JSON list of C-alpha atoms in Angstrom, two decimals:
[
{"chain": "Y", "resi": 1, "resn": "MET", "atom": "CA", "xyz": [-33.91, 29.02, -32.25]},
{"chain": "Y", "resi": 2, "resn": "GLU", "atom": "CA", "xyz": [-31.72, 30.16, -35.15]},
{"chain": "Y", "resi": 3, "resn": "ARG", "atom": "CA", "xyz": [-32.52, 28.57, -38.47]},
{"chain": "Y", "resi": 4, "resn": "HIS", "atom": "CA", "xyz": [-29.99, 26.34, -40.17]},
{"chain": "Y", "resi": 5, "resn": "PRO", "atom": "CA", "xyz": [-28.43, 28.15, -43.15]},
{"chain": "Y", "resi": 6, "resn": "TYR", "atom": "CA", "xyz": [-30.00, 25.76, -45.67]},
{"chain": "Y", "resi": 7, "resn": "THR", "atom": "CA", "xyz": [-33.44, 26.19, -44.11]},
{"chain": "Y", "resi": 8, "resn": "ALA", "atom": "CA", "xyz": [-33.04, 29.95, -44.32]},
{"chain": "Y", "resi": 9, "resn": "ALA", "atom": "CA", "xyz": [-31.85, 29.69, -47.93]},
{"chain": "Y", "resi": 10, "resn": "VAL", "atom": "CA", "xyz": [-34.83, 27.58, -49.02]},
{"chain": "Y", "resi": 11, "resn": "LEU", "atom": "CA", "xyz": [-37.40, 29.71, -47.20]},
{"chain": "Y", "resi": 12, "resn": "GLY", "atom": "CA", "xyz": [-35.91, 32.86, -48.72]},
{"chain": "Y", "resi": 13, "resn": "LEU", "atom": "CA", "xyz": [-35.90, 31.25, -52.15]},
{"chain": "Y", "resi": 14, "resn": "LEU", "atom": "CA", "xyz": [-39.57, 30.26, -51.97]},
{"chain": "Y", "resi": 15, "resn": "ALA", "atom": "CA", "xyz": [-40.46, 33.78, -50.84]},
{"chain": "Y", "resi": 16, "resn": "ARG", "atom": "CA", "xyz": [-38.58, 35.23, -53.84]},
{"chain": "Y", "resi": 17, "resn": "ILE", "atom": "CA", "xyz": [-40.42, 32.90, -56.19]},
{"chain": "Y", "resi": 18, "resn": "GLU", "atom": "CA", "xyz": [-43.77, 33.93, -54.74]},
{"chain": "Y", "resi": 19, "resn": "GLU", "atom": "CA", "xyz": [-42.85, 37.62, -54.95]},
{"chain": "Y", "resi": 20, "resn": "THR", "atom": "CA", "xyz": [-41.43, 37.61, -58.48]},
{"chain": "Y", "resi": 21, "resn": "GLN", "atom": "CA", "xyz": [-43.06, 34.80, -60.46]},
{"chain": "Y", "resi": 22, "resn": "GLY", "atom": "CA", "xyz": [-46.75, 35.45, -59.85]},
{"chain": "Y", "resi": 23, "resn": "PRO", "atom": "CA", "xyz": [-47.61, 36.91, -63.29]},
{"chain": "Y", "resi": 24, "resn": "VAL", "atom": "CA", "xyz": [-45.66, 34.22, -65.15]},
{"chain": "Y", "resi": 25, "resn": "ILE", "atom": "CA", "xyz": [-47.26, 31.49, -63.06]},
{"chain": "Y", "resi": 26, "resn": "GLU", "atom": "CA", "xyz": [-50.71, 32.80, -63.93]},
{"chain": "Y", "resi": 27, "resn": "GLN", "atom": "CA", "xyz": [-49.89, 32.84, -67.65]},
{"chain": "Y", "resi": 28, "resn": "ALA", "atom": "CA", "xyz": [-48.66, 29.24, -67.46]},
{"chain": "Y", "resi": 29, "resn": "VAL", "atom": "CA", "xyz": [-51.72, 28.20, -65.45]},
{"chain": "Y", "resi": 30, "resn": "GLU", "atom": "CA", "xyz": [-54.03, 29.69, -68.06]},
{"chain": "Y", "resi": 31, "resn": "ALA", "atom": "CA", "xyz": [-52.22, 28.00, -70.95]},
{"chain": "Y", "resi": 32, "resn": "ILE", "atom": "CA", "xyz": [-52.32, 24.60, -69.21]},
{"chain": "Y", "resi": 33, "resn": "PHE", "atom": "CA", "xyz": [-55.96, 25.00, -68.19]},
{"chain": "Y", "resi": 34, "resn": "ARG", "atom": "CA", "xyz": [-57.10, 25.94, -71.70]},
{"chain": "Y", "resi": 35, "resn": "SER", "atom": "CA", "xyz": [-55.32, 22.93, -73.15]},
{"chain": "Y", "resi": 36, "resn": "LEU", "atom": "CA", "xyz": [-56.64, 20.47, -70.57]},
{"chain": "Y", "resi": 37, "resn": "LYS", "atom": "CA", "xyz": [-60.16, 21.86, -70.77]},
{"chain": "Y", "resi": 38, "resn": "GLY", "atom": "CA", "xyz": [-60.07, 21.24, -74.51]},
{"chain": "Y", "resi": 39, "resn": "GLY", "atom": "CA", "xyz": [-59.06, 17.61, -74.01]},
{"chain": "Y", "resi": 40, "resn": "GLY", "atom": "CA", "xyz": [-55.31, 18.10, -74.23]},
{"chain": "Y", "resi": 41, "resn": "ILE", "atom": "CA", "xyz": [-52.44, 16.61, -72.26]},
{"chain": "Y", "resi": 42, "resn": "LEU", "atom": "CA", "xyz": [-49.68, 18.42, -70.37]},
{"chain": "Y", "resi": 43, "resn": "HIS", "atom": "CA", "xyz": [-46.22, 17.16, -71.32]},
{"chain": "Y", "resi": 44, "resn": "VAL", "atom": "CA", "xyz": [-43.20, 17.46, -69.01]},
{"chain": "Y", "resi": 45, "resn": "PHE", "atom": "CA", "xyz": [-39.51, 16.81, -69.58]},
{"chain": "Y", "resi": 46, "resn": "GLY", "atom": "CA", "xyz": [-36.34, 17.09, -67.56]},
{"chain": "Y", "resi": 47, "resn": "SER", "atom": "CA", "xyz": [-32.83, 15.71, -67.81]},
{"chain": "Y", "resi": 48, "resn": "GLY", "atom": "CA", "xyz": [-30.12, 15.21, -65.21]},
{"chain": "Y", "resi": 49, "resn": "HIS", "atom": "CA", "xyz": [-31.40, 16.01, -61.72]},
{"chain": "Y", "resi": 50, "resn": "SER", "atom": "CA", "xyz": [-34.20, 18.00, -63.34]},
{"chain": "Y", "resi": 51, "resn": "VAL", "atom": "CA", "xyz": [-35.78, 14.60, -63.99]},
{"chain": "Y", "resi": 52, "resn": "SER", "atom": "CA", "xyz": [-36.83, 14.71, -60.32]},
{"chain": "Y", "resi": 53, "resn": "VAL", "atom": "CA", "xyz": [-38.89, 17.84, -60.94]},
{"chain": "Y", "resi": 54, "resn": "ALA", "atom": "CA", "xyz": [-40.52, 16.39, -64.05]},
{"chain": "Y", "resi": 55, "resn": "GLN", "atom": "CA", "xyz": [-41.34, 13.19, -62.13]},
{"chain": "Y", "resi": 56, "resn": "GLU", "atom": "CA", "xyz": [-43.01, 15.26, -59.42]},
{"chain": "Y", "resi": 57, "resn": "ALA", "atom": "CA", "xyz": [-45.63, 16.20, -62.01]},
{"chain": "Y", "resi": 58, "resn": "PHE", "atom": "CA", "xyz": [-46.43, 12.62, -63.02]},
{"chain": "Y", "resi": 59, "resn": "HIS", "atom": "CA", "xyz": [-48.81, 10.12, -61.39]},
{"chain": "Y", "resi": 60, "resn": "ARG", "atom": "CA", "xyz": [-48.72, 12.01, -58.10]},
{"chain": "Y", "resi": 61, "resn": "ALA", "atom": "CA", "xyz": [-51.28, 11.99, -55.30]},
{"chain": "Y", "resi": 62, "resn": "GLY", "atom": "CA", "xyz": [-52.86, 15.44, -55.36]},
{"chain": "Y", "resi": 63, "resn": "GLY", "atom": "CA", "xyz": [-51.47, 16.08, -58.84]},
{"chain": "Y", "resi": 64, "resn": "LEU", "atom": "CA", "xyz": [-53.06, 16.25, -62.26]},
{"chain": "Y", "resi": 65, "resn": "VAL", "atom": "CA", "xyz": [-53.89, 13.04, -64.12]},
{"chain": "Y", "resi": 66, "resn": "PRO", "atom": "CA", "xyz": [-53.47, 14.21, -67.77]},
{"chain": "Y", "resi": 67, "resn": "VAL", "atom": "CA", "xyz": [-49.69, 14.57, -67.54]},
{"chain": "Y", "resi": 68, "resn": "ASN", "atom": "CA", "xyz": [-47.32, 12.83, -69.93]},
{"chain": "Y", "resi": 69, "resn": "LEU", "atom": "CA", "xyz": [-43.78, 12.35, -68.65]},
{"chain": "Y", "resi": 70, "resn": "ILE", "atom": "CA", "xyz": [-41.26, 12.35, -71.49]},
{"chain": "Y", "resi": 71, "resn": "HIS", "atom": "CA", "xyz": [-38.65, 10.20, -69.84]},
{"chain": "Y", "resi": 72, "resn": "GLU", "atom": "CA", "xyz": [-35.39, 8.64, -70.97]},
{"chain": "Y", "resi": 73, "resn": "VAL", "atom": "CA", "xyz": [-33.29, 6.72, -68.43]},
{"chain": "Y", "resi": 74, "resn": "MET", "atom": "CA", "xyz": [-30.11, 7.53, -70.35]},
{"chain": "Y", "resi": 75, "resn": "LEU", "atom": "CA", "xyz": [-30.63, 11.22, -69.55]},
{"chain": "Y", "resi": 76, "resn": "SER", "atom": "CA", "xyz": [-31.27, 10.63, -65.84]},
{"chain": "Y", "resi": 77, "resn": "PRO", "atom": "CA", "xyz": [-29.10, 10.03, -62.76]},
{"chain": "Y", "resi": 78, "resn": "LEU", "atom": "CA", "xyz": [-30.03, 6.33, -63.02]},
{"chain": "Y", "resi": 79, "resn": "THR", "atom": "CA", "xyz": [-27.43, 6.19, -65.80]},
{"chain": "Y", "resi": 80, "resn": "PRO", "atom": "CA", "xyz": [-23.81, 6.86, -64.79]},
{"chain": "Y", "resi": 81, "resn": "PRO", "atom": "CA", "xyz": [-23.06, 10.58, -65.16]},
{"chain": "Y", "resi": 82, "resn": "ALA", "atom": "CA", "xyz": [-20.15, 9.84, -67.48]},
{"chain": "Y", "resi": 83, "resn": "ILE", "atom": "CA", "xyz": [-22.86, 8.77, -69.96]},
{"chain": "Y", "resi": 84, "resn": "SER", "atom": "CA", "xyz": [-25.95, 10.78, -68.98]},
{"chain": "Y", "resi": 85, "resn": "GLY", "atom": "CA", "xyz": [-24.07, 14.07, -68.64]},
{"chain": "Y", "resi": 86, "resn": "ARG", "atom": "CA", "xyz": [-22.60, 13.68, -72.11]},
{"chain": "Y", "resi": 87, "resn": "MET", "atom": "CA", "xyz": [-25.89, 12.53, -73.67]},
{"chain": "Y", "resi": 88, "resn": "GLU", "atom": "CA", "xyz": [-27.58, 15.73, -72.45]},
{"chain": "Y", "resi": 89, "resn": "ARG", "atom": "CA", "xyz": [-25.21, 17.66, -74.73]},
{"chain": "Y", "resi": 90, "resn": "VAL", "atom": "CA", "xyz": [-25.88, 15.62, -77.88]},
{"chain": "Y", "resi": 91, "resn": "SER", "atom": "CA", "xyz": [-27.83, 17.32, -80.65]},
{"chain": "Y", "resi": 92, "resn": "GLY", "atom": "CA", "xyz": [-30.69, 15.37, -82.25]},
{"chain": "Y", "resi": 93, "resn": "VAL", "atom": "CA", "xyz": [-31.79, 13.44, -79.15]},
{"chain": "Y", "resi": 94, "resn": "ALA", "atom": "CA", "xyz": [-34.84, 15.63, -78.44]},
{"chain": "Y", "resi": 95, "resn": "ALA", "atom": "CA", "xyz": [-36.49, 15.00, -81.80]},
{"chain": "Y", "resi": 96, "resn": "ILE", "atom": "CA", "xyz": [-36.00, 11.24, -81.39]},
{"chain": "Y", "resi": 97, "resn": "LEU", "atom": "CA", "xyz": [-37.68, 11.33, -77.98]},
{"chain": "Y", "resi": 98, "resn": "LEU", "atom": "CA", "xyz": [-40.58, 13.50, -79.13]},
{"chain": "Y", "resi": 99, "resn": "ASP", "atom": "CA", "xyz": [-41.29, 11.19, -82.06]},
{"chain": "Y", "resi": 100, "resn": "ARG", "atom": "CA", "xyz": [-42.34, 8.55, -79.51]},
{"chain": "Y", "resi": 101, "resn": "HIS", "atom": "CA", "xyz": [-45.08, 10.77, -78.07]},
{"chain": "Y", "resi": 102, "resn": "ASP", "atom": "CA", "xyz": [-48.45, 12.01, -79.30]},
{"chain": "Y", "resi": 103, "resn": "LEU", "atom": "CA", "xyz": [-47.91, 15.77, -79.26]},
{"chain": "Y", "resi": 104, "resn": "ARG", "atom": "CA", "xyz": [-50.74, 17.97, -80.54]},
{"chain": "Y", "resi": 105, "resn": "PRO", "atom": "CA", "xyz": [-50.77, 21.66, -81.47]},
{"chain": "Y", "resi": 106, "resn": "GLY", "atom": "CA", "xyz": [-52.01, 23.88, -78.66]},
{"chain": "Y", "resi": 107, "resn": "GLU", "atom": "CA", "xyz": [-50.82, 21.57, -75.88]},
{"chain": "Y", "resi": 108, "resn": "VAL", "atom": "CA", "xyz": [-48.22, 22.65, -73.32]},
{"chain": "Y", "resi": 109, "resn": "LEU", "atom": "CA", "xyz": [-44.74, 21.25, -72.71]},
{"chain": "Y", "resi": 110, "resn": "ILE", "atom": "CA", "xyz": [-42.82, 22.16, -69.55]},
{"chain": "Y", "resi": 111, "resn": "VAL", "atom": "CA", "xyz": [-39.07, 21.76, -70.03]},
{"chain": "Y", "resi": 112, "resn": "VAL", "atom": "CA", "xyz": [-37.12, 21.64, -66.76]},
{"chain": "Y", "resi": 113, "resn": "SER", "atom": "CA", "xyz": [-33.42, 22.47, -66.83]},
{"chain": "Y", "resi": 114, "resn": "ASN", "atom": "CA", "xyz": [-31.66, 24.39, -64.08]},
{"chain": "Y", "resi": 115, "resn": "SER", "atom": "CA", "xyz": [-28.82, 25.62, -66.30]},
{"chain": "Y", "resi": 116, "resn": "GLY", "atom": "CA", "xyz": [-30.82, 25.67, -69.53]},
{"chain": "Y", "resi": 117, "resn": "ILE", "atom": "CA", "xyz": [-27.66, 25.50, -71.64]},
{"chain": "Y", "resi": 118, "resn": "ASN", "atom": "CA", "xyz": [-27.39, 21.92, -72.90]},
{"chain": "Y", "resi": 119, "resn": "ALA", "atom": "CA", "xyz": [-28.50, 20.73, -76.32]},
{"chain": "Y", "resi": 120, "resn": "VAL", "atom": "CA", "xyz": [-31.30, 18.37, -75.29]},
{"chain": "Y", "resi": 121, "resn": "PRO", "atom": "CA", "xyz": [-33.50, 20.78, -73.28]},
{"chain": "Y", "resi": 122, "resn": "VAL", "atom": "CA", "xyz": [-32.93, 23.59, -75.77]},
{"chain": "Y", "resi": 123, "resn": "GLU", "atom": "CA", "xyz": [-33.82, 21.37, -78.72]},
{"chain": "Y", "resi": 124, "resn": "MET", "atom": "CA", "xyz": [-36.77, 19.92, -76.79]},
{"chain": "Y", "resi": 125, "resn": "ALA", "atom": "CA", "xyz": [-38.21, 23.43, -76.63]},
{"chain": "Y", "resi": 126, "resn": "LEU", "atom": "CA", "xyz": [-37.39, 24.28, -80.24]},
{"chain": "Y", "resi": 127, "resn": "GLU", "atom": "CA", "xyz": [-38.77, 21.03, -81.63]},
{"chain": "Y", "resi": 128, "resn": "ALA", "atom": "CA", "xyz": [-41.95, 21.19, -79.54]},
{"chain": "Y", "resi": 129, "resn": "LYS", "atom": "CA", "xyz": [-42.60, 24.75, -80.73]},
{"chain": "Y", "resi": 130, "resn": "ARG", "atom": "CA", "xyz": [-42.08, 23.59, -84.32]},
{"chain": "Y", "resi": 131, "resn": "ARG", "atom": "CA", "xyz": [-44.81, 21.01, -83.69]},
{"chain": "Y", "resi": 132, "resn": "GLY", "atom": "CA", "xyz": [-47.20, 23.69, -82.44]},
{"chain": "Y", "resi": 133, "resn": "LEU", "atom": "CA", "xyz": [-46.87, 23.31, -78.67]},
{"chain": "Y", "resi": 134, "resn": "PHE", "atom": "CA", "xyz": [-46.65, 26.13, -76.14]},
{"chain": "Y", "resi": 135, "resn": "VAL", "atom": "CA", "xyz": [-43.36, 25.73, -74.25]},
{"chain": "Y", "resi": 136, "resn": "VAL", "atom": "CA", "xyz": [-42.78, 26.73, -70.63]},
{"chain": "Y", "resi": 137, "resn": "ALA", "atom": "CA", "xyz": [-39.19, 26.72, -69.38]},
{"chain": "Y", "resi": 138, "resn": "LEU", "atom": "CA", "xyz": [-38.49, 26.05, -65.71]},
{"chain": "Y", "resi": 139, "resn": "THR", "atom": "CA", "xyz": [-34.92, 27.20, -65.18]},
{"chain": "Y", "resi": 140, "resn": "SER", "atom": "CA", "xyz": [-32.53, 29.40, -63.20]},
{"chain": "Y", "resi": 141, "resn": "LEU", "atom": "CA", "xyz": [-32.19, 32.71, -64.97]},
{"chain": "Y", "resi": 142, "resn": "THR", "atom": "CA", "xyz": [-29.26, 33.72, -62.78]},
{"chain": "Y", "resi": 143, "resn": "HIS", "atom": "CA", "xyz": [-27.28, 30.60, -63.63]},
{"chain": "Y", "resi": 144, "resn": "SER", "atom": "CA", "xyz": [-28.29, 30.50, -67.28]},
{"chain": "Y", "resi": 145, "resn": "ARG", "atom": "CA", "xyz": [-27.38, 34.12, -67.96]},
{"chain": "Y", "resi": 146, "resn": "ALA", "atom": "CA", "xyz": [-23.97, 33.63, -66.34]},
{"chain": "Y", "resi": 147, "resn": "VAL", "atom": "CA", "xyz": [-22.77, 30.82, -68.62]},
{"chain": "Y", "resi": 148, "resn": "PRO", "atom": "CA", "xyz": [-22.52, 30.29, -72.39]},
{"chain": "Y", "resi": 149, "resn": "ALA", "atom": "CA", "xyz": [-24.94, 28.07, -74.29]},
{"chain": "Y", "resi": 150, "resn": "ARG", "atom": "CA", "xyz": [-23.77, 24.64, -75.41]},
{"chain": "Y", "resi": 151, "resn": "HIS", "atom": "CA", "xyz": [-26.29, 24.45, -78.25]},
{"chain": "Y", "resi": 152, "resn": "ALA", "atom": "CA", "xyz": [-25.16, 25.25, -81.78]},
{"chain": "Y", "resi": 153, "resn": "SER", "atom": "CA", "xyz": [-27.69, 28.07, -82.01]},
{"chain": "Y", "resi": 154, "resn": "GLY", "atom": "CA", "xyz": [-26.01, 29.92, -79.16]},
{"chain": "Y", "resi": 155, "resn": "LYS", "atom": "CA", "xyz": [-29.39, 30.05, -77.43]},
{"chain": "Y", "resi": 156, "resn": "ARG", "atom": "CA", "xyz": [-30.29, 28.98, -73.91]},
{"chain": "Y", "resi": 157, "resn": "LEU", "atom": "CA", "xyz": [-33.61, 27.48, -72.84]},
{"chain": "Y", "resi": 158, "resn": "PHE", "atom": "CA", "xyz": [-35.08, 30.72, -71.52]},
{"chain": "Y", "resi": 159, "resn": "GLU", "atom": "CA", "xyz": [-34.34, 32.38, -74.86]},
{"chain": "Y", "resi": 160, "resn": "VAL", "atom": "CA", "xyz": [-36.29, 29.86, -76.95]},
{"chain": "Y", "resi": 161, "resn": "ALA", "atom": "CA", "xyz": [-39.28, 29.04, -74.70]},
{"chain": "Y", "resi": 162, "resn": "ASP", "atom": "CA", "xyz": [-42.62, 30.86, -74.99]},
{"chain": "Y", "resi": 163, "resn": "LEU", "atom": "CA", "xyz": [-42.66, 31.50, -71.24]},
{"chain": "Y", "resi": 164, "resn": "CYS", "atom": "CA", "xyz": [-40.00, 31.25, -68.54]},
{"chain": "Y", "resi": 165, "resn": "LEU", "atom": "CA", "xyz": [-40.49, 30.33, -64.89]},
{"chain": "Y", "resi": 166, "resn": "ASP", "atom": "CA", "xyz": [-37.44, 31.32, -62.86]},
{"chain": "Y", "resi": 167, "resn": "ASN", "atom": "CA", "xyz": [-36.60, 29.00, -59.97]},
{"chain": "Y", "resi": 168, "resn": "CYS", "atom": "CA", "xyz": [-34.65, 31.94, -58.50]},
{"chain": "Y", "resi": 169, "resn": "GLY", "atom": "CA", "xyz": [-31.62, 29.78, -57.73]},
{"chain": "Y", "resi": 170, "resn": "GLY", "atom": "CA", "xyz": [-28.06, 31.02, -57.85]},
{"chain": "Y", "resi": 171, "resn": "GLU", "atom": "CA", "xyz": [-25.11, 30.14, -60.06]},
{"chain": "Y", "resi": 172, "resn": "GLY", "atom": "CA", "xyz": [-24.11, 26.52, -59.56]},
{"chain": "Y", "resi": 173, "resn": "ASP", "atom": "CA", "xyz": [-27.39, 25.65, -57.76]},
{"chain": "Y", "resi": 174, "resn": "ALA", "atom": "CA", "xyz": [-25.87, 25.19, -54.29]},
{"chain": "Y", "resi": 175, "resn": "ALA", "atom": "CA", "xyz": [-26.91, 27.92, -51.84]},
{"chain": "Y", "resi": 176, "resn": "VAL", "atom": "CA", "xyz": [-24.94, 27.67, -48.56]},
{"chain": "Y", "resi": 177, "resn": "ALA", "atom": "CA", "xyz": [-21.39, 28.96, -48.09]},
{"chain": "Y", "resi": 178, "resn": "TYR", "atom": "CA", "xyz": [-19.18, 28.49, -45.04]},
{"chain": "Y", "resi": 179, "resn": "ALA", "atom": "CA", "xyz": [-16.35, 30.70, -43.87]},
{"chain": "Y", "resi": 180, "resn": "GLY", "atom": "CA", "xyz": [-12.94, 29.30, -44.73]},
{"chain": "Y", "resi": 181, "resn": "TRP", "atom": "CA", "xyz": [-14.22, 27.09, -47.58]},
{"chain": "Y", "resi": 182, "resn": "GLU", "atom": "CA", "xyz": [-14.53, 28.18, -51.17]},
{"chain": "Y", "resi": 183, "resn": "GLY", "atom": "CA", "xyz": [-17.32, 25.79, -52.15]},
{"chain": "Y", "resi": 184, "resn": "LYS", "atom": "CA", "xyz": [-21.05, 25.76, -51.52]},
{"chain": "Y", "resi": 185, "resn": "VAL", "atom": "CA", "xyz": [-23.49, 23.06, -50.43]},
{"chain": "Y", "resi": 186, "resn": "GLY", "atom": "CA", "xyz": [-27.27, 22.64, -50.52]},
{"chain": "Y", "resi": 187, "resn": "PRO", "atom": "CA", "xyz": [-28.70, 22.74, -54.06]},
{"chain": "Y", "resi": 188, "resn": "THR", "atom": "CA", "xyz": [-32.15, 24.31, -54.35]},
{"chain": "Y", "resi": 189, "resn": "SER", "atom": "CA", "xyz": [-33.34, 23.56, -57.90]},
{"chain": "Y", "resi": 190, "resn": "VAL", "atom": "CA", "xyz": [-35.32, 20.40, -57.06]},
{"chain": "Y", "resi": 191, "resn": "VAL", "atom": "CA", "xyz": [-37.01, 22.01, -54.03]},
{"chain": "Y", "resi": 192, "resn": "ALA", "atom": "CA", "xyz": [-37.89, 25.11, -56.05]},
{"chain": "Y", "resi": 193, "resn": "GLY", "atom": "CA", "xyz": [-38.94, 23.09, -59.08]},
{"chain": "Y", "resi": 194, "resn": "ALA", "atom": "CA", "xyz": [-41.29, 20.86, -57.10]},
{"chain": "Y", "resi": 195, "resn": "PHE", "atom": "CA", "xyz": [-42.77, 23.94, -55.45]},
{"chain": "Y", "resi": 196, "resn": "LEU", "atom": "CA", "xyz": [-43.35, 25.64, -58.80]},
{"chain": "Y", "resi": 197, "resn": "MET", "atom": "CA", "xyz": [-44.83, 22.53, -60.37]},
{"chain": "Y", "resi": 198, "resn": "ASN", "atom": "CA", "xyz": [-47.35, 22.08, -57.56]},
{"chain": "Y", "resi": 199, "resn": "ARG", "atom": "CA", "xyz": [-48.06, 25.81, -57.48]},
{"chain": "Y", "resi": 200, "resn": "LEU", "atom": "CA", "xyz": [-48.95, 25.58, -61.16]},
{"chain": "Y", "resi": 201, "resn": "PHE", "atom": "CA", "xyz": [-51.16, 22.55, -60.65]},
{"chain": "Y", "resi": 202, "resn": "SER", "atom": "CA", "xyz": [-52.98, 24.17, -57.74]},
{"chain": "Y", "resi": 203, "resn": "GLY", "atom": "CA", "xyz": [-53.70, 27.13, -59.97]},
{"chain": "Y", "resi": 204, "resn": "VAL", "atom": "CA", "xyz": [-55.00, 24.88, -62.73]},
{"chain": "Y", "resi": 205, "resn": "VAL", "atom": "CA", "xyz": [-57.35, 23.16, -60.29]},
{"chain": "Y", "resi": 206, "resn": "GLU", "atom": "CA", "xyz": [-58.62, 26.58, -59.18]},
{"chain": "Y", "resi": 207, "resn": "ARG", "atom": "CA", "xyz": [-59.39, 27.42, -62.81]},
{"chain": "Y", "resi": 208, "resn": "PHE", "atom": "CA", "xyz": [-61.36, 24.19, -63.25]},
{"chain": "Y", "resi": 209, "resn": "LEU", "atom": "CA", "xyz": [-63.38, 24.95, -60.13]},
{"chain": "Y", "resi": 210, "resn": "SER", "atom": "CA", "xyz": [-63.96, 28.57, -61.16]},
{"chain": "Y", "resi": 211, "resn": "GLU", "atom": "CA", "xyz": [-65.81, 27.28, -64.23]},
{"chain": "Y", "resi": 212, "resn": "GLY", "atom": "CA", "xyz": [-67.79, 24.68, -62.31]},
{"chain": "Y", "resi": 213, "resn": "LEU", "atom": "CA", "xyz": [-65.73, 21.80, -63.69]},
{"chain": "Y", "resi": 214, "resn": "SER", "atom": "CA", "xyz": [-64.37, 18.77, -61.85]},
{"chain": "Y", "resi": 215, "resn": "PRO", "atom": "CA", "xyz": [-60.55, 18.84, -61.94]},
{"chain": "Y", "resi": 216, "resn": "PRO", "atom": "CA", "xyz": [-58.80, 15.60, -62.99]},
{"chain": "Y", "resi": 217, "resn": "VAL", "atom": "CA", "xyz": [-56.73, 15.08, -59.84]},
{"chain": "Y", "resi": 218, "resn": "TYR", "atom": "CA", "xyz": [-55.21, 11.90, -58.41]},
{"chain": "Y", "resi": 219, "resn": "MET", "atom": "CA", "xyz": [-56.21, 10.64, -54.99]},
{"chain": "Y", "resi": 220, "resn": "SER", "atom": "CA", "xyz": [-53.64, 8.81, -52.90]},
{"chain": "Y", "resi": 221, "resn": "ALA", "atom": "CA", "xyz": [-53.73, 5.11, -53.73]},
{"chain": "Y", "resi": 222, "resn": "ASN", "atom": "CA", "xyz": [-53.20, 4.60, -50.00]},
{"chain": "Y", "resi": 223, "resn": "LEU", "atom": "CA", "xyz": [-56.61, 6.05, -49.12]},
{"chain": "Y", "resi": 224, "resn": "PRO", "atom": "CA", "xyz": [-59.87, 4.08, -49.34]},
{"chain": "Y", "resi": 225, "resn": "GLY", "atom": "CA", "xyz": [-61.33, 4.38, -52.84]},
{"chain": "Y", "resi": 226, "resn": "GLY", "atom": "CA", "xyz": [-58.13, 5.85, -54.25]},
{"chain": "Y", "resi": 227, "resn": "ASP", "atom": "CA", "xyz": [-57.41, 3.07, -56.71]},
{"chain": "Y", "resi": 228, "resn": "GLU", "atom": "CA", "xyz": [-60.92, 3.11, -58.13]},
{"chain": "Y", "resi": 229, "resn": "HIS", "atom": "CA", "xyz": [-60.99, 6.92, -58.41]},
{"chain": "Y", "resi": 230, "resn": "ASN", "atom": "CA", "xyz": [-57.65, 6.97, -60.19]},
{"chain": "Y", "resi": 231, "resn": "ARG", "atom": "CA", "xyz": [-58.49, 4.18, -62.62]},
{"chain": "Y", "resi": 232, "resn": "ARG", "atom": "CA", "xyz": [-61.65, 5.99, -63.72]},
{"chain": "Y", "resi": 233, "resn": "LEU", "atom": "CA", "xyz": [-59.70, 9.14, -64.50]},
{"chain": "Y", "resi": 234, "resn": "GLU", "atom": "CA", "xyz": [-56.80, 7.34, -66.16]},
{"chain": "Y", "resi": 235, "resn": "GLU", "atom": "CA", "xyz": [-59.13, 5.64, -68.64]},
{"chain": "Y", "resi": 236, "resn": "ARG", "atom": "CA", "xyz": [-59.80, 9.05, -70.20]},
{"chain": "Y", "resi": 237, "resn": "TYR", "atom": "CA", "xyz": [-56.16, 9.60, -71.02]},
{"chain": "Y", "resi": 238, "resn": "ARG", "atom": "CA", "xyz": [-54.52, 6.16, -71.20]},
{"chain": "Y", "resi": 239, "resn": "GLY", "atom": "CA", "xyz": [-54.10, 6.24, -74.97]},
{"chain": "Y", "resi": 240, "resn": "ARG", "atom": "CA", "xyz": [-52.10, 9.46, -74.78]},
{"chain": "Y", "resi": 241, "resn": "ILE", "atom": "CA", "xyz": [-49.78, 8.67, -71.87]},
{"chain": "Y", "resi": 242, "resn": "PRO", "atom": "CA", "xyz": [-47.34, 5.81, -72.64]},
{"chain": "Y", "resi": 243, "resn": "LEU", "atom": "CA", "xyz": [-46.24, 5.26, -69.01]},
{"chain": "Y", "resi": 244, "resn": "LEU", "atom": "CA", "xyz": [-49.85, 4.44, -68.00]}
]
């Protein structure tokens, strides 16, 4: 049976990520592991539809417990795009958001932005680095390199982060074209972003186990004992994660 074009696009995309991003993934894994092993917290941020990727990292069955989601509804699709899309371009917002969180030198922040050109994700990376954090960008290099920055510095997210994970998506995010129509359908950034986030977390768990340590991983709350297991782990980090 012939694969649907979107299925083929996603499978090809995930294969490209696996083929090209291995070394960068391992560097990010090591940075996150070192921070968590030392008692740190992993911070994640996304705006627009990239919020979905950041949310995938937070409070997730099979995911890491010490994850702080830096979340603002006004920058998400839950706010009308006429507002949220404009807010993402406003300088100064990132510093205001970060002031509400306990960020410590040596910890890691993952900034998710498919285009990587708007003021908020760029300033999120710059401000976090100023505060001593190691910043990992999760972005589309193809898209970002094809369009001008909207930040006053003229820089895009991949140019200011310490490390860049490429989601391998194309310009405009959508991946499927049809003959006789000039547009495309089928965005891939959320699929690729969720894959990369869980690939990172799996690698971090492997590092914990390689040193004989118990990884702080959520159980499903819908399995027997899940609630109790999760509460015990959350107590270690509750003071650092506002959404808990």
